[in-house]
XYZ file of C-alpha atoms in Angstrom:
334
model
C -14.339 28.003 11.417
C -15.352 24.513 12.913
C -16.823 21.865 10.473
C -19.402 21.399 13.202
C -20.772 24.692 12.808
C -21.656 23.617 9.429
C -22.562 19.710 10.588
C -22.655 16.485 7.998
C -25.211 17.844 5.448
C -22.878 21.033 4.240
C -20.072 18.525 4.510
C -20.888 16.074 2.390
C -21.615 19.168 -0.353
C -18.712 20.295 0.329
C -17.132 16.832 -0.773
C -19.546 15.792 -3.203
C -19.000 19.547 -5.529
C -14.857 18.759 -5.169
C -15.774 15.912 -6.635
C -17.873 16.561 -9.361
C -15.807 19.000 -10.564
C -13.037 16.307 -11.236
C -15.428 13.686 -12.843
C -13.467 12.466 -16.004
C -17.061 9.521 -16.071
C -19.016 10.140 -19.136
C -22.458 8.140 -18.678
C -24.657 10.516 -16.934
C -26.576 7.499 -15.029
C -23.813 6.531 -13.827
C -22.668 10.105 -12.383
C -26.194 10.848 -10.941
C -25.992 7.208 -9.015
C -22.888 8.950 -6.756
C -25.791 11.443 -5.793
C -27.900 8.556 -4.484
C -28.039 5.701 -1.890
C -25.780 3.785 -3.841
C -23.450 4.080 -6.791
C -24.106 1.851 -9.823
C -21.535 0.374 -12.267
C -20.910 -1.006 -15.288
C -20.818 -4.388 -15.946
C -17.683 -5.362 -18.252
C -18.225 -8.966 -18.130
C -15.081 -9.316 -16.147
C -14.486 -10.135 -12.134
C -15.143 -6.873 -10.094
C -12.185 -7.314 -7.239
C -13.002 -5.533 -3.765
C -10.682 -4.319 -0.882
C -11.505 -2.164 1.654
C -8.773 -0.794 4.438
C -9.764 1.194 7.810
C -6.618 3.839 8.991
C -6.802 5.171 12.514
C -5.250 8.854 13.584
C -3.377 7.264 16.299
C -2.554 4.072 14.817
C -1.169 4.772 11.317
C -1.309 8.494 10.791
C 2.294 9.790 11.858
C 1.670 13.387 14.259
C 4.040 15.183 11.265
C 1.654 13.710 8.284
C -0.609 16.829 7.083
C -4.527 16.010 6.646
C -3.437 16.396 2.699
C -1.719 13.610 3.210
C -4.382 11.612 5.708
C -6.449 11.846 2.137
C -3.933 10.469 0.049
C -3.100 7.503 2.523
C -6.704 6.350 2.513
C -6.175 6.191 -1.162
C -2.968 4.585 -1.787
C -3.646 1.716 1.186
C -6.651 0.723 -0.639
C -5.847 0.728 -4.192
C -2.485 -1.176 -3.046
C -4.984 -4.365 -2.659
C -6.248 -4.177 -5.855
C -3.041 -3.704 -7.721
C -2.131 -6.847 -5.217
C -4.464 -9.452 -7.460
C -3.361 -7.807 -10.552
C -6.515 -6.180 -11.024
C -6.763 -2.271 -12.549
C -8.113 0.159 -9.956
C -11.851 1.668 -10.725
C -13.411 3.424 -8.068
C -13.411 4.122 -3.968
C -15.922 4.464 -1.249
C -14.042 6.971 1.465
C -16.392 6.796 5.034
C -14.756 9.365 7.379
C -15.313 9.833 11.066
C -14.003 13.335 12.225
C -13.888 15.337 15.549
C -16.853 17.769 14.840
C -13.415 20.319 16.409
C -11.724 19.919 13.002
C -11.943 23.028 11.165
C -13.284 23.143 6.828
C -10.194 24.449 5.822
C -8.367 20.887 7.539
C -11.414 19.103 6.332
C -11.008 21.065 3.123
C -7.416 19.570 3.294
C -8.425 16.485 3.591
C -10.589 15.617 0.741
C -8.243 17.457 -1.644
C -5.939 14.395 -0.860
C -8.322 11.691 -1.589
C -9.333 13.098 -4.799
C -5.985 14.542 -5.751
C -4.968 10.707 -5.528
C -8.135 9.412 -7.302
C -6.494 11.343 -10.159
C -3.080 9.996 -9.954
C -4.577 6.301 -10.002
C -6.890 6.965 -12.523
C -10.406 5.817 -10.077
C -13.694 7.710 -8.526
C -14.351 8.512 -5.085
C -18.423 7.297 -5.868
C -19.501 7.706 -2.450
C -19.000 7.397 1.413
C -20.391 8.315 4.669
C -19.592 10.518 7.069
C -19.641 10.263 11.266
C -18.224 12.023 14.373
C -15.269 11.000 16.287
C -13.110 11.738 19.139
C -10.109 11.343 16.353
C -10.292 10.788 12.995
C -11.268 7.436 11.450
C -10.798 7.118 7.152
C -12.300 3.929 6.071
C -12.269 3.466 1.850
C -13.284 0.270 -0.156
C -12.017 -0.261 -3.298
C -13.337 -1.588 -6.436
C -11.334 -3.060 -9.462
C -11.218 -5.168 -12.623
C -10.253 -8.089 -13.745
C -10.225 -11.129 -16.423
C -9.005 -14.379 -16.235
C -5.908 -13.307 -15.100
C -6.482 -12.847 -11.623
C -3.685 -13.823 -9.509
C -4.807 -15.846 -6.077
C -2.050 -16.368 -3.408
C -2.548 -20.120 -4.028
C -1.007 -20.563 -7.454
C 2.626 -20.193 -6.279
C 4.463 -23.055 -7.484
C 8.215 -24.491 -6.320
C 10.976 -23.421 -8.187
C 9.451 -20.040 -8.829
C 11.497 -16.715 -8.209
C 10.834 -14.258 -4.731
C 11.024 -10.778 -6.123
C 9.792 -7.388 -4.337
C 9.308 -3.917 -6.184
C 11.606 -0.882 -4.776
C 12.872 -0.580 -2.105
C 12.225 -2.108 1.242
C 12.717 -1.040 5.279
C 12.617 3.028 4.740
C 9.108 3.802 6.037
C 10.885 2.377 9.589
C 13.856 4.011 8.967
C 11.380 7.797 8.514
C 9.197 6.577 11.438
C 12.374 6.413 13.532
C 13.909 9.925 11.783
C 10.183 11.787 13.317
C 10.515 9.930 16.443
C 14.120 11.179 17.316
C 15.528 13.936 19.049
C 19.009 12.979 17.392
C 19.777 15.223 14.575
C 21.027 11.937 12.479
C 23.938 12.956 9.980
C 22.332 12.126 6.483
C 22.143 13.857 2.962
C 18.533 16.539 3.472
C 18.003 15.321 0.188
C 18.177 11.566 1.443
C 16.205 12.481 5.224
C 13.622 14.426 3.160
C 12.653 10.840 0.240
C 13.071 8.859 3.574
C 10.874 10.577 5.779
C 7.616 10.887 2.439
C 8.098 6.843 2.495
C 5.994 7.045 5.681
C 4.027 10.134 4.681
C 3.841 10.363 1.078
C 3.600 6.466 0.365
C 3.087 5.792 -3.259
C 2.706 3.026 -5.546
C 4.922 0.948 -8.020
C 2.017 2.489 -10.857
C 4.243 1.506 -14.186
C 4.919 -1.628 -12.656
C 1.746 -2.985 -11.803
C 0.704 -1.997 -15.495
C 2.898 -3.655 -16.630
C 2.437 -7.355 -14.931
C -1.356 -6.555 -16.064
C -0.096 -6.894 -19.467
C 1.841 -10.062 -19.089
C 0.171 -12.082 -16.553
C 2.408 -14.698 -17.046
C 5.417 -13.678 -15.314
C 3.687 -13.615 -12.049
C 2.489 -16.281 -10.241
C 1.244 -14.579 -7.161
C 1.305 -10.747 -6.117
C 0.767 -9.011 -2.533
C 1.776 -5.897 -1.080
C 4.293 -5.567 1.882
C 1.589 -3.142 4.797
C 2.878 -5.709 7.130
C 6.043 -6.473 6.681
C 8.141 -8.609 4.509
C 8.067 -11.681 6.855
C 4.354 -11.152 7.404
C 3.508 -11.268 4.037
C 5.432 -14.881 3.193
C 4.399 -16.317 6.400
C 0.692 -15.173 4.595
C 1.927 -16.856 1.461
C 3.034 -20.182 2.756
C -0.028 -20.419 4.922
C -1.616 -20.855 1.392
C 1.081 -22.517 0.081
C 1.743 -25.229 3.036
C 3.867 -27.616 0.965
C 6.258 -25.212 -0.181
C 8.690 -23.205 1.639
C 10.673 -19.395 0.585
C 13.625 -18.929 0.997
C 15.450 -15.022 0.957
C 18.534 -14.082 0.427
C 20.249 -11.333 2.634
C 22.685 -9.375 0.392
C 20.058 -9.533 -2.105
C 17.205 -7.229 -0.301
C 16.669 -3.871 -2.104
C 17.697 -0.690 0.243
C 18.600 2.493 1.073
C 22.473 2.627 2.358
C 21.778 5.196 4.544
C 18.535 3.242 6.964
C 21.997 1.447 7.974
C 22.802 3.899 9.713
C 19.174 5.170 11.517
C 19.267 1.839 12.656
C 22.434 1.991 14.175
C 21.408 5.316 15.669
C 18.524 4.161 17.057
C 20.234 -0.086 18.190
C 18.073 -1.628 16.412
C 19.169 -4.395 13.955
C 18.536 -3.415 9.756
C 16.738 -6.755 9.942
C 13.768 -5.174 11.815
C 13.738 -2.408 9.476
C 13.687 -5.125 6.040
C 11.897 -7.920 7.739
C 9.219 -7.165 10.333
C 8.115 -3.296 10.279
C 6.015 -3.258 6.780
C 4.174 0.003 5.585
C 5.983 0.063 2.476
C 2.980 -0.101 -0.156
C 5.869 -2.416 -2.657
C 4.838 -5.374 -4.516
C 6.248 -9.083 -3.354
C 5.812 -10.967 -6.435
C 6.376 -14.927 -7.261
C 7.437 -15.130 -10.709
C 7.748 -17.650 -13.320
C 12.003 -17.908 -13.899
C 11.640 -18.626 -17.607
C 9.232 -15.492 -18.197
C 10.845 -12.977 -15.931
C 14.212 -13.830 -18.267
C 12.332 -12.792 -20.859
C 10.946 -9.932 -19.381
C 14.288 -8.509 -16.988
C 15.046 -5.980 -18.714
C 11.988 -4.042 -18.255
C 11.122 -4.759 -14.593
C 13.506 -2.419 -13.897
C 11.909 -1.695 -10.617
C 12.076 -5.542 -9.313
C 14.382 -7.222 -7.670
C 14.483 -11.137 -7.353
C 15.412 -11.845 -3.715
C 15.089 -15.612 -3.554
C 12.869 -18.540 -4.486
C 10.464 -20.720 -3.417
C 11.202 -24.246 -2.240
C 9.556 -27.638 -0.542
C 11.334 -27.110 2.592
C 7.883 -25.656 4.340
C 10.180 -23.170 6.341
C 10.570 -19.414 5.437
C 14.542 -18.563 5.738
C 17.113 -16.374 4.715
C 20.571 -17.058 3.498
C 22.943 -14.760 5.892
C 27.024 -14.515 6.251
C 26.353 -17.354 4.233
C 24.422 -18.936 7.202
C 20.883 -19.859 6.653
C 18.073 -19.723 9.235
C 13.983 -19.530 9.654
C 12.672 -16.096 10.084
C 11.198 -15.480 12.790
C 7.741 -13.922 12.224
C 7.072 -10.809 14.045
C 5.472 -7.880 13.802
C 2.432 -5.588 14.463
C -0.805 -7.069 14.291
C -4.187 -5.172 15.389
C -6.054 -6.517 18.191
C -3.044 -8.355 19.917
C -0.991 -7.758 23.021
C 2.993 -7.735 21.945
């Protein structure tokens, strides 16, 4: 059965019924509002953090990605921006533009991916919209809560440490594996982990929760969705009296992506600096506070330091050079 045989109202009814089965909210008025024109939330006398992100099928979803994984990703992308404010995610609205030829079981799969990620991140799907389009477009709007410990990107100080969570470059390598006709000789478990980094991205939840409890450690946070180089440029633009120096041999990455880069005739730096889609966090840290907690921040790697050079540089093979800022940008010609 195609979704066009059911229509918007029945599809929304399916979505809401599935959502309601998984609700953990206790306040009946809030629950009832989820079926009205707009949802209400309790005001806890904190800052409300809001973010939105749009994913378009041909741009953001590799052809190997399932409908379930598409649903997962729209939630992950949006929650990532809330974590980048050192805030606690709370709810999400998801609007969908879907082709009328989509099957109902495919729609159900998409919804399950959304709801399962909401459960994993302990947030609630509170609403959205549904429309028709030739390809899938998913737009999420996420809310979160934060007190005075909000971390703005303009808070960076000279001599702060620069650090990242997780590993860099893996999604870029994954996309090349998926698009390559050659079978690259790496262990099957490593191949699966690398491919999953782009098909089923995850967030550094444990580290985020720790930083929420100890906000004194960080001076700024952002996520690495556009590539490390571009994200450093964004930070430098908001702190234009400062410079950012990273060290190549400090960058954390899966050793097998070097082989994947070689097989695709690409420099490793293209993976590490210029691709993105990691959904890891780029942090600037107070050096004294970090030393106090470093043993508990096992997922955090220090890769450089903030200085007053007004430049973005990389130390590689004992040579210091400026990083070329490049990467994909929507609505911009190559």
